[in-house]
XYZ file of C-alpha atoms in Angstrom:
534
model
C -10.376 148.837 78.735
C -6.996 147.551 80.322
C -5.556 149.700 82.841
C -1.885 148.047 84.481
C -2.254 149.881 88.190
C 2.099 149.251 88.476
C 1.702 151.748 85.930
C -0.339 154.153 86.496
C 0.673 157.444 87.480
C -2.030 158.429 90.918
C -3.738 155.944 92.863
C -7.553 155.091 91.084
C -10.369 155.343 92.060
C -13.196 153.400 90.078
C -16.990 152.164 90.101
C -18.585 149.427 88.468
C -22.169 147.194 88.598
C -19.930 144.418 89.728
C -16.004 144.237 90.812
C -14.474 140.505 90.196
C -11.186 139.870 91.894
C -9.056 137.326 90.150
C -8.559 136.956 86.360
C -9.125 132.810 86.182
C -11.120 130.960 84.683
C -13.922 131.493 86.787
C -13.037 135.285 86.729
C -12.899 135.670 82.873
C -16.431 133.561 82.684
C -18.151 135.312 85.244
C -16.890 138.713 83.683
C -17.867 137.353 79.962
C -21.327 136.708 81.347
C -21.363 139.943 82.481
C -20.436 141.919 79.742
C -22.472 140.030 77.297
C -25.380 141.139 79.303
C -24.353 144.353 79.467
C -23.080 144.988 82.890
C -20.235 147.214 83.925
C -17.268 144.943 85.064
C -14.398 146.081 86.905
C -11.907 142.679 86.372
C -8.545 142.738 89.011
C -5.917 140.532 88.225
C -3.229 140.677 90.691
C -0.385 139.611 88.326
C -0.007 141.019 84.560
C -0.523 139.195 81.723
C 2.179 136.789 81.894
C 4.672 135.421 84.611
C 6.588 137.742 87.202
C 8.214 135.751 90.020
C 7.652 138.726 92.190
C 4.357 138.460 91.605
C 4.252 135.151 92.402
C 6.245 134.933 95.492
C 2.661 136.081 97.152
C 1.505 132.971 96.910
C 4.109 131.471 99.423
C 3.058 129.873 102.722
C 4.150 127.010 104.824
C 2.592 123.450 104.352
C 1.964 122.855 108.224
C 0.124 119.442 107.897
C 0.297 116.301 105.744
C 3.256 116.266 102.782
C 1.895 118.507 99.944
C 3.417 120.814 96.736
C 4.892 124.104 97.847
C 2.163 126.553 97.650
C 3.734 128.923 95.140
C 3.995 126.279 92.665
C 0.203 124.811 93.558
C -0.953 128.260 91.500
C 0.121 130.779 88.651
C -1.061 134.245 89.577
C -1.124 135.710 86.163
C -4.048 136.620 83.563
C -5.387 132.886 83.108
C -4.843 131.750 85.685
C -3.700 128.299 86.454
C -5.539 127.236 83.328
C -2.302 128.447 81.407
C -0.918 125.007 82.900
C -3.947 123.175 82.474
C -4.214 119.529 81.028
C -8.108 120.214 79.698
C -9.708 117.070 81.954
C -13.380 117.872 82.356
C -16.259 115.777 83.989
C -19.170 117.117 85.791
C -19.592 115.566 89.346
C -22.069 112.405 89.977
C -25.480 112.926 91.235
C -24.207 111.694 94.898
C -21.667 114.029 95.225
C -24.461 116.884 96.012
C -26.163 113.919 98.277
C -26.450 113.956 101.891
C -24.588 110.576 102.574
C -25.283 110.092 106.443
C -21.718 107.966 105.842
C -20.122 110.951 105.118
C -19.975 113.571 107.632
C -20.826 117.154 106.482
C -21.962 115.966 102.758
C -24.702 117.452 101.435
C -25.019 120.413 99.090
C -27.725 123.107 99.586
C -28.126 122.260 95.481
C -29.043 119.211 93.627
C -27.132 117.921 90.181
C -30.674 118.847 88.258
C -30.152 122.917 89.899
C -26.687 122.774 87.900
C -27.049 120.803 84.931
C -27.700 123.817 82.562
C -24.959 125.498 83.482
C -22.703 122.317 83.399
C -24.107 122.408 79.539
C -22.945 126.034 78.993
C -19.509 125.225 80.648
C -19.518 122.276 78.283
C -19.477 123.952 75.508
C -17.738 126.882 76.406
C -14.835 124.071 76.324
C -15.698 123.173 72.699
C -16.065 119.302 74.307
C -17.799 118.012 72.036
C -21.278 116.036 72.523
C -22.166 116.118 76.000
C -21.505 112.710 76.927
C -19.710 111.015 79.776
C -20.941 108.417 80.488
C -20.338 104.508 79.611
C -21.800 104.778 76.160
C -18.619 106.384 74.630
C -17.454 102.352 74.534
C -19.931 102.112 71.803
C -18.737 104.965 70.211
C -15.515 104.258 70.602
C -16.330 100.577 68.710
C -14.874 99.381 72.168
C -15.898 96.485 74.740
C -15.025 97.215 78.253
C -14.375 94.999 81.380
C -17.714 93.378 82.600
C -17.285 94.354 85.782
C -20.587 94.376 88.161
C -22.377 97.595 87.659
C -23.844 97.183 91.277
C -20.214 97.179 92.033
C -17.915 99.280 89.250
C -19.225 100.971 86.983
C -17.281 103.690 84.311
C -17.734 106.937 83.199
C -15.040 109.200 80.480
C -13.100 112.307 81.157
C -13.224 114.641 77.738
C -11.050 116.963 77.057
C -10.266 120.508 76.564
C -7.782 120.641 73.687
C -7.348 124.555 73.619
C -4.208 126.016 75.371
C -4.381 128.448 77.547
C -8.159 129.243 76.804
C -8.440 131.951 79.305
C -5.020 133.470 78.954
C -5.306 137.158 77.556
C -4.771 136.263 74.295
C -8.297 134.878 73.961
C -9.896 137.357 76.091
C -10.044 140.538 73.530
C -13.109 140.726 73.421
C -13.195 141.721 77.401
C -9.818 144.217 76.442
C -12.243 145.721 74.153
C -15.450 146.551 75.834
C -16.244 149.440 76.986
C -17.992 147.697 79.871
C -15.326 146.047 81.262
C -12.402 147.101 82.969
C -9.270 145.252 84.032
C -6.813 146.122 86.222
C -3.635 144.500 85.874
C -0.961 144.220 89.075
C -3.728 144.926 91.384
C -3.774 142.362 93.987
C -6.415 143.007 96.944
C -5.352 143.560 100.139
C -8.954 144.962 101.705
C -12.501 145.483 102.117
C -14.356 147.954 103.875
C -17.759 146.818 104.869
C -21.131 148.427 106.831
C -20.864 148.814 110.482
C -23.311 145.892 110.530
C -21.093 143.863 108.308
C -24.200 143.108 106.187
C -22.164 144.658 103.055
C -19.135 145.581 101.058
C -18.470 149.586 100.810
C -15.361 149.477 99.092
C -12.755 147.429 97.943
C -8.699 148.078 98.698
C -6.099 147.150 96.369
C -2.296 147.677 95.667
C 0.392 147.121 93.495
C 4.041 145.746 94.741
C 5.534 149.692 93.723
C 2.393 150.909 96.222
C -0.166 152.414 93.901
C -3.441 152.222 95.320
C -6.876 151.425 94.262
C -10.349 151.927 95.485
C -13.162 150.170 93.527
C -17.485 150.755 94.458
C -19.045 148.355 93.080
C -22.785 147.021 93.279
C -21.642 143.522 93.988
C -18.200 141.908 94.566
C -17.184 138.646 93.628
C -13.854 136.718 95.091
C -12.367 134.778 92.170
C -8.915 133.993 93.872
C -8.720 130.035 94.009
C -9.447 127.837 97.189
C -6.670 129.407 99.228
C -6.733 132.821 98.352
C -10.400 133.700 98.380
C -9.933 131.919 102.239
C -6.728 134.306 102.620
C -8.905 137.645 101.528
C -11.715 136.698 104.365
C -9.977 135.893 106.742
C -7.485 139.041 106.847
C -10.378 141.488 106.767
C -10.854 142.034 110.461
C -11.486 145.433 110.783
C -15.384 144.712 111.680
C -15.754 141.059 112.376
C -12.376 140.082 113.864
C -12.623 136.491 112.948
C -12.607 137.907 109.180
C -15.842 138.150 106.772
C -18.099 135.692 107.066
C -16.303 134.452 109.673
C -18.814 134.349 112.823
C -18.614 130.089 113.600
C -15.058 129.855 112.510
C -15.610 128.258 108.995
C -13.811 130.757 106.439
C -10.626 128.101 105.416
C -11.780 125.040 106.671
C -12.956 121.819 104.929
C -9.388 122.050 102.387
C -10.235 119.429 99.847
C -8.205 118.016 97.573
C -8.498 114.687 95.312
C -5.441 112.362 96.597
C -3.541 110.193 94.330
C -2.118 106.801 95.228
C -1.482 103.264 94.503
C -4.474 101.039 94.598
C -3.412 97.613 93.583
C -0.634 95.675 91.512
C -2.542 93.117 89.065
C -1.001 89.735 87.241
C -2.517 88.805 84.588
C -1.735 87.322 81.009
C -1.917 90.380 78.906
C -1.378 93.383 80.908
C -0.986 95.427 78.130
C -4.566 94.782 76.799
C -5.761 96.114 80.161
C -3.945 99.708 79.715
C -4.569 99.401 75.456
C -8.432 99.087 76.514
C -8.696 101.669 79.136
C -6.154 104.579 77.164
C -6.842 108.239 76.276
C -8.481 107.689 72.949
C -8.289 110.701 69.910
C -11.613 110.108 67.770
C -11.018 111.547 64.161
C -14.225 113.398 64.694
C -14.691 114.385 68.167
C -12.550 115.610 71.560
C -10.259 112.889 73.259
C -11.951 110.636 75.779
C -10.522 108.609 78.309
C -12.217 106.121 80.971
C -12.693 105.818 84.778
C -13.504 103.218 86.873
C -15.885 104.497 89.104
C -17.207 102.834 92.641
C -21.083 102.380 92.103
C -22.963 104.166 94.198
C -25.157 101.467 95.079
C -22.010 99.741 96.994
C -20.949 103.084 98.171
C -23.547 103.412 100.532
C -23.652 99.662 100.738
C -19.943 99.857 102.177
C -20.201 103.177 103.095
C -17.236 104.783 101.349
C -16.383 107.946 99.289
C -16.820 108.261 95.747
C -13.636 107.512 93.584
C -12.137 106.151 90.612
C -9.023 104.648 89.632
C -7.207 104.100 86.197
C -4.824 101.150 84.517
C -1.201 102.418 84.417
C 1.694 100.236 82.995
C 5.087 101.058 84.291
C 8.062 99.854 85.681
C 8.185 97.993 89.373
C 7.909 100.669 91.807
C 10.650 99.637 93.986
C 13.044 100.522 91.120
C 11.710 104.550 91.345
C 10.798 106.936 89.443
C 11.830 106.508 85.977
C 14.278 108.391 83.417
C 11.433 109.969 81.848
C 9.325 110.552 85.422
C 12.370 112.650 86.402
C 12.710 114.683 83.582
C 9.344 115.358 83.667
C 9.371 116.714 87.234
C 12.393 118.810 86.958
C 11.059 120.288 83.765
C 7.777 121.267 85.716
C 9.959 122.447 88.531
C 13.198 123.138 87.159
C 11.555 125.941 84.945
C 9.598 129.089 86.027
C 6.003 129.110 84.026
C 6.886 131.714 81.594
C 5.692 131.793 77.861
C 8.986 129.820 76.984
C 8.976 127.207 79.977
C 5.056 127.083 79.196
C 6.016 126.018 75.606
C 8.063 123.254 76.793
C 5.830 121.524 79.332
C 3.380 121.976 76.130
C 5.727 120.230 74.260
C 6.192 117.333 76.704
C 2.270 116.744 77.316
C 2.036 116.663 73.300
C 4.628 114.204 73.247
C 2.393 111.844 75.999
C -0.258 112.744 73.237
C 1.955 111.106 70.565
C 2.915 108.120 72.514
C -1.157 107.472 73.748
C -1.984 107.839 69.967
C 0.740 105.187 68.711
C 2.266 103.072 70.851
C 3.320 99.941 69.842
C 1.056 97.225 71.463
C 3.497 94.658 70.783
C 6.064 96.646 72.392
C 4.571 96.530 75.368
C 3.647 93.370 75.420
C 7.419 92.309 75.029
C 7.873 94.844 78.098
C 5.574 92.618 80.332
C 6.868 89.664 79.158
C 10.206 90.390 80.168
C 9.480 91.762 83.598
C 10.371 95.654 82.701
C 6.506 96.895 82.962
C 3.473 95.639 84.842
C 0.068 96.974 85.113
C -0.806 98.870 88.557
C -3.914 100.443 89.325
C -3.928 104.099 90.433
C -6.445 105.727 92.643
C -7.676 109.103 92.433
C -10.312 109.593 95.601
C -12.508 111.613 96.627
C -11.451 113.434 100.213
C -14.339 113.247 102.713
C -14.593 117.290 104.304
C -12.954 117.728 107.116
C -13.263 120.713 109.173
C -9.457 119.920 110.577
C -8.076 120.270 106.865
C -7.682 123.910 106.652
C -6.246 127.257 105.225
C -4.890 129.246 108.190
C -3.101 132.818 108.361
C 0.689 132.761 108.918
C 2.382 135.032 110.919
C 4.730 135.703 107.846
C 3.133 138.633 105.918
C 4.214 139.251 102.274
C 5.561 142.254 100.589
C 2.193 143.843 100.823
C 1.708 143.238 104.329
C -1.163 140.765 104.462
C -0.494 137.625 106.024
C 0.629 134.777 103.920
C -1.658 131.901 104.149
C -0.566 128.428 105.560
C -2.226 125.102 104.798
C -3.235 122.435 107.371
C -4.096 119.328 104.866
C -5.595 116.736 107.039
C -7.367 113.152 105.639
C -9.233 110.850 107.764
C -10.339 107.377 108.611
C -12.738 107.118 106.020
C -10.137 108.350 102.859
C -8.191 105.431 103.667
C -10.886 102.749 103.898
C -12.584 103.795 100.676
C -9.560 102.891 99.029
C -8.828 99.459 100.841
C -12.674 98.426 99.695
C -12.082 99.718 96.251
C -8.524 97.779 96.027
C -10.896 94.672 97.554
C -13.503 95.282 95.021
C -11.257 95.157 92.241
C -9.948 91.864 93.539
C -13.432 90.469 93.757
C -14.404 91.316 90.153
C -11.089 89.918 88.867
C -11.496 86.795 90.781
C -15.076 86.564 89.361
C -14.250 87.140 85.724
C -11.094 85.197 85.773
C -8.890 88.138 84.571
C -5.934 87.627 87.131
C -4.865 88.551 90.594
C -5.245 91.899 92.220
C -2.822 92.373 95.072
C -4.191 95.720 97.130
C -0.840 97.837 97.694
C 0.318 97.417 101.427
C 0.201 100.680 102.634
C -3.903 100.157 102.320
C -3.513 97.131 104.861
C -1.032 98.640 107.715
C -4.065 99.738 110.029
C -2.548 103.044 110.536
C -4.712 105.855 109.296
C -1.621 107.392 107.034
C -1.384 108.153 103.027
C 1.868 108.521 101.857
C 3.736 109.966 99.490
C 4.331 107.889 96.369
C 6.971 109.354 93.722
C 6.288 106.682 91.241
C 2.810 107.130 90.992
C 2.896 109.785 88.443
C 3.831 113.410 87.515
C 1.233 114.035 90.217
C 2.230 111.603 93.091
C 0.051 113.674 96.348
C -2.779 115.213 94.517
C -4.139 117.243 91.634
C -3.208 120.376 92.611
C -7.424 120.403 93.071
C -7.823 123.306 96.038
C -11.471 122.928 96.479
C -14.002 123.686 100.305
C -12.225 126.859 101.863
C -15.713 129.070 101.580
C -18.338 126.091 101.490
C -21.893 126.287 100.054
C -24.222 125.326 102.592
C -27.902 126.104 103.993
C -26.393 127.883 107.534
C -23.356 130.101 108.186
C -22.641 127.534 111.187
C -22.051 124.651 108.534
C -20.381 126.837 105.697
C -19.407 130.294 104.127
C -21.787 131.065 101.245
C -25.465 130.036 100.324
C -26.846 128.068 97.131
C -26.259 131.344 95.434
C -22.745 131.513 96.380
C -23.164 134.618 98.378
C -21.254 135.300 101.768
C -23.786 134.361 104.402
C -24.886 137.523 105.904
C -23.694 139.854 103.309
C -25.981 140.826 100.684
C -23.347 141.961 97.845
C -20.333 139.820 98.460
C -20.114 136.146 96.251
C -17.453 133.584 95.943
C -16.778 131.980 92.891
C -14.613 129.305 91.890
C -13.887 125.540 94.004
C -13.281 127.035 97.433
C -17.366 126.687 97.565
C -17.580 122.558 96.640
C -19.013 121.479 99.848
C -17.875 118.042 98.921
C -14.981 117.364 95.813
C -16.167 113.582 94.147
C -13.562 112.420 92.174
C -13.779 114.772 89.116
C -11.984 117.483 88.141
C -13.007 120.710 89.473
C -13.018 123.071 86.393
C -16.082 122.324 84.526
C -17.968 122.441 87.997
C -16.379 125.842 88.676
C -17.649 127.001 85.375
C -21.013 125.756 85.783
C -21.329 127.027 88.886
C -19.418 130.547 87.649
C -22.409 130.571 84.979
C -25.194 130.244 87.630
C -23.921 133.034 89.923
C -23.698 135.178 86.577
C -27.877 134.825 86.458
C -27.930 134.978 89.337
C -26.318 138.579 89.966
C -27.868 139.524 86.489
C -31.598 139.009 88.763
C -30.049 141.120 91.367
C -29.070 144.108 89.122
C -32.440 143.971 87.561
C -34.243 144.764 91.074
């Protein structure tokens, strides 16, 4: 049943086995999961089912730390989600991502790889990705022969990816439209929640639409589907019990703000750069998903070197004291230039499938003659993993938004360790190219200044700071002194409210969060399945 609150004609009042706030992806799964089980859902999305720049203007806040995108353009607050703008990159995270590294301050998740791997093999195929693969092998498959780098040293792994647009957009969810277990509220963004005296549990749930009607949902169980800031955001303003906000008691509800920062590794000479980036493309199997490889730091010399886990790709472009190219620009004020509506959605479509085009037939010779004559050369781009740090944070403004809840704020912060993981990967790289006689890696300079800085690099790519990868506002972890929620992804302390989505990574990797999200969307699904059951 779909109910628009903006529309509605008396403030509501509804019940449900389980109220999910925030119509994402990990919203629509966990709802799905639900349903097909035969749950009553009560789904709030706080936009409709497409763009409203009202609507969106909730999402604004101030960037009070390092350089990053303006919040309101970091997420889409419509039915989908984000995912409407999403490029499809999936890969689960490596086994020493859930490690306690004793390099890596606060690592550690309360679960291992093994506790998640089912559900990272329902998310996979809830993607339609194909055989459940990533790992070096695909070169076989691919009737390809990679670098020989040192697998004590580098070692690869392949991205696949999700080739459906807009997967969770409302167009594909009819079958959730249609139940008669489910209910979703449209334009009913959450400004509330009334807990026990004891704050040991949700009563109630508050939430409003921008013309002011009002909504009350009981519920069994709620879950907080509202990204990495926004499920922070929701703790943190309710106060009315715990001041510090739910959750709240040892001040971690916010911190630990993750994200996976992009940069320039290394500039390589060699004979035939265009081989390197030919080699190491996105590749489009006639009969199976696209693919596309990583070089990945082995986690041997990880804790060896003690560094983070990251990876880094081939790119061929122009020098980058020149700037961002023709092309670079146009694609930036296309993404910016243009609200996310179904027609500005269409045309960033367009553009991506015209990358698609140009990855599936580009001349080699081409740009081989573009190398030759100086106009290209082969860089190597870094996409890191971000060690937690409590100091990197979601805080509450003193702004409040046309609903009166504070806006949220971000305080990105990177350390030490961020920076040296790359200068050792840029140094590892040179190693292995000495070794194997390919050429010569020069490590970009900024990786060599000895000040602990990461800056902003236009000509890296249509995503020069980061991925627009929120992830470690509500933290899984064993104690509420260390995190937000348990290995079950429930609030610590509260024995009906959950958190799903990244905000509960206790540590990022390198890889894309969405198929983690998923899996771990799918295991809080059996998970509150066992709890209805008692």
């Amino acid at each position: 049943m779909l109910i628009d609150l903006e529309k509605a004609n008396d403030d509501l009042k509804l019940e449900a086995e389980v109220c999910v706030v925030g119509a994402g992806a990990a919203g629509v799964a966990l709802a799905r999961d639900l349903m097909n089980a035969g749950r009553e859902v009560c789904l709030l999305e706080a936009g409709g089912m497409d763009y409203d720049e009202q609507t969106q203007s909730l999402t604004k806040g101030e960037v009070i730390g390092m350089e990053y995108y303006e919040l309101d353009h970091s997420r889409l607050r419509f039915f989908g989600g984000t995912t409407n703008i999403w490029g499809g990159r999936s890969i689960p995270l490596d086994r020493i991502d859930f490690e306690k590294r004793d390099w890596v301050p606060h690592s550690g998740w309360p679960i291992t790889l093994d506790d998640l791997l089912p559900y990272y093999k329902t998310a996979h195929d809830s993607l339609d990705l194909g055989d459940y693969d990533y790992e070096a092998d695909n070169w076989q498959k691919l009737n390809l022969r990679p670098i020989n780098f040192n697998p004590e040293k580098i070692t690869h792994r392949f991205w696949r990816f999700d080739e459906l647009k807009e997967r969770f957009n409302s167009r594909r969810s009819d079958d959730l439209v249609q139940s008669k277990n489910v209910q979703i509220v449209l334009h009913a963004n959450m400004v509330g929640m009334q807990t026990t005296e004891n704050a040991s549990a949700v009563t109630c749930l508050d939430a409003q639409s921008l013309q002011g009607r009002k909504l009350k949902v009981r519920a069994r169980h709620y879950v907080l589907a509202c990204g990495g800031i926004e499920n922070a955001r929701m703790l943190l303003t309710c106060n009315k019990v715990q001041a510090n906000g739910i959750g709240n008691e040892f001040d971690q509800v916010g911190r630990y703000f993750m994200e996976h920062p992009h940069g320039r590794l290394a500039h390589i000479e060699t004979k035939d750069p265009a081989a390197f980036w030919a080699l190491y493309r996105k590749r489009f199997p006639k009969d199976g998903v696209p693919v596309a490889p990583a070089l990945v730091f082995a986690p041997s010399l990880q804790r060896k070197l003690g560094v983070l886990n990251s990876a880094a790709t081939f790119k061929l472009q122009r020098d980058p004291k020149k700037g961002t190219s023709i092309s670079n620009r146009a694609y930036m004020n296309l993404k910016h230039g243009l609200s996310p509506t179904k027609s500005g959605r269409r045309l960033w479509q367009a553009w991506r499938g015209s990358q698609n085009w140009l990855q599936r037939h580009v001349n080699l010779p081409l740009l081989r003659f573009g190398t030759k004559v100086k106009r290209l050369g082969l860089y190597v781009m870094a996409r890191a993993e971000q060690a937690p740090n409590p100091d990197s944070r979601v805080r509450l403004s003193s702004e409040r938004d046309a609903l009166g809840c504070q806006r949220a704020d971000l305080d990105w912060q990177l350390c030490a360790l961020d920076k040296e993981t790359m200068l050792q990967f840029g140094k590892t790289l040179e190693q292995e190219f000495d070794r194997l006689g390919l050429g010569k890696v020069s490590t970009t300079q900024w990786l060599e200044d000895g000040r602990p800085n990461w800056p902003v690099d236009p000509t890296v790519g249509n995503h020069p700071i980061g991925g627009y990868h929120h992830m470690g506002t509500t933290r899984m972890s064993n104690s509420p002194r260390d995190g937000v929620v348990d290995a079950n992804c429930t609030v610590h302390g509260y024995e009906n409210l959950h958190i799903a989505g990244s905000s509960v990574f206790t540590t990022g990797g390198w890889a894309n969060p969405t198929l983690t999200l998923l899996a771990l969307t799918h295991r809080l699904g059996d998970h509150l399945n066992r709890l209805l059951e008692k």
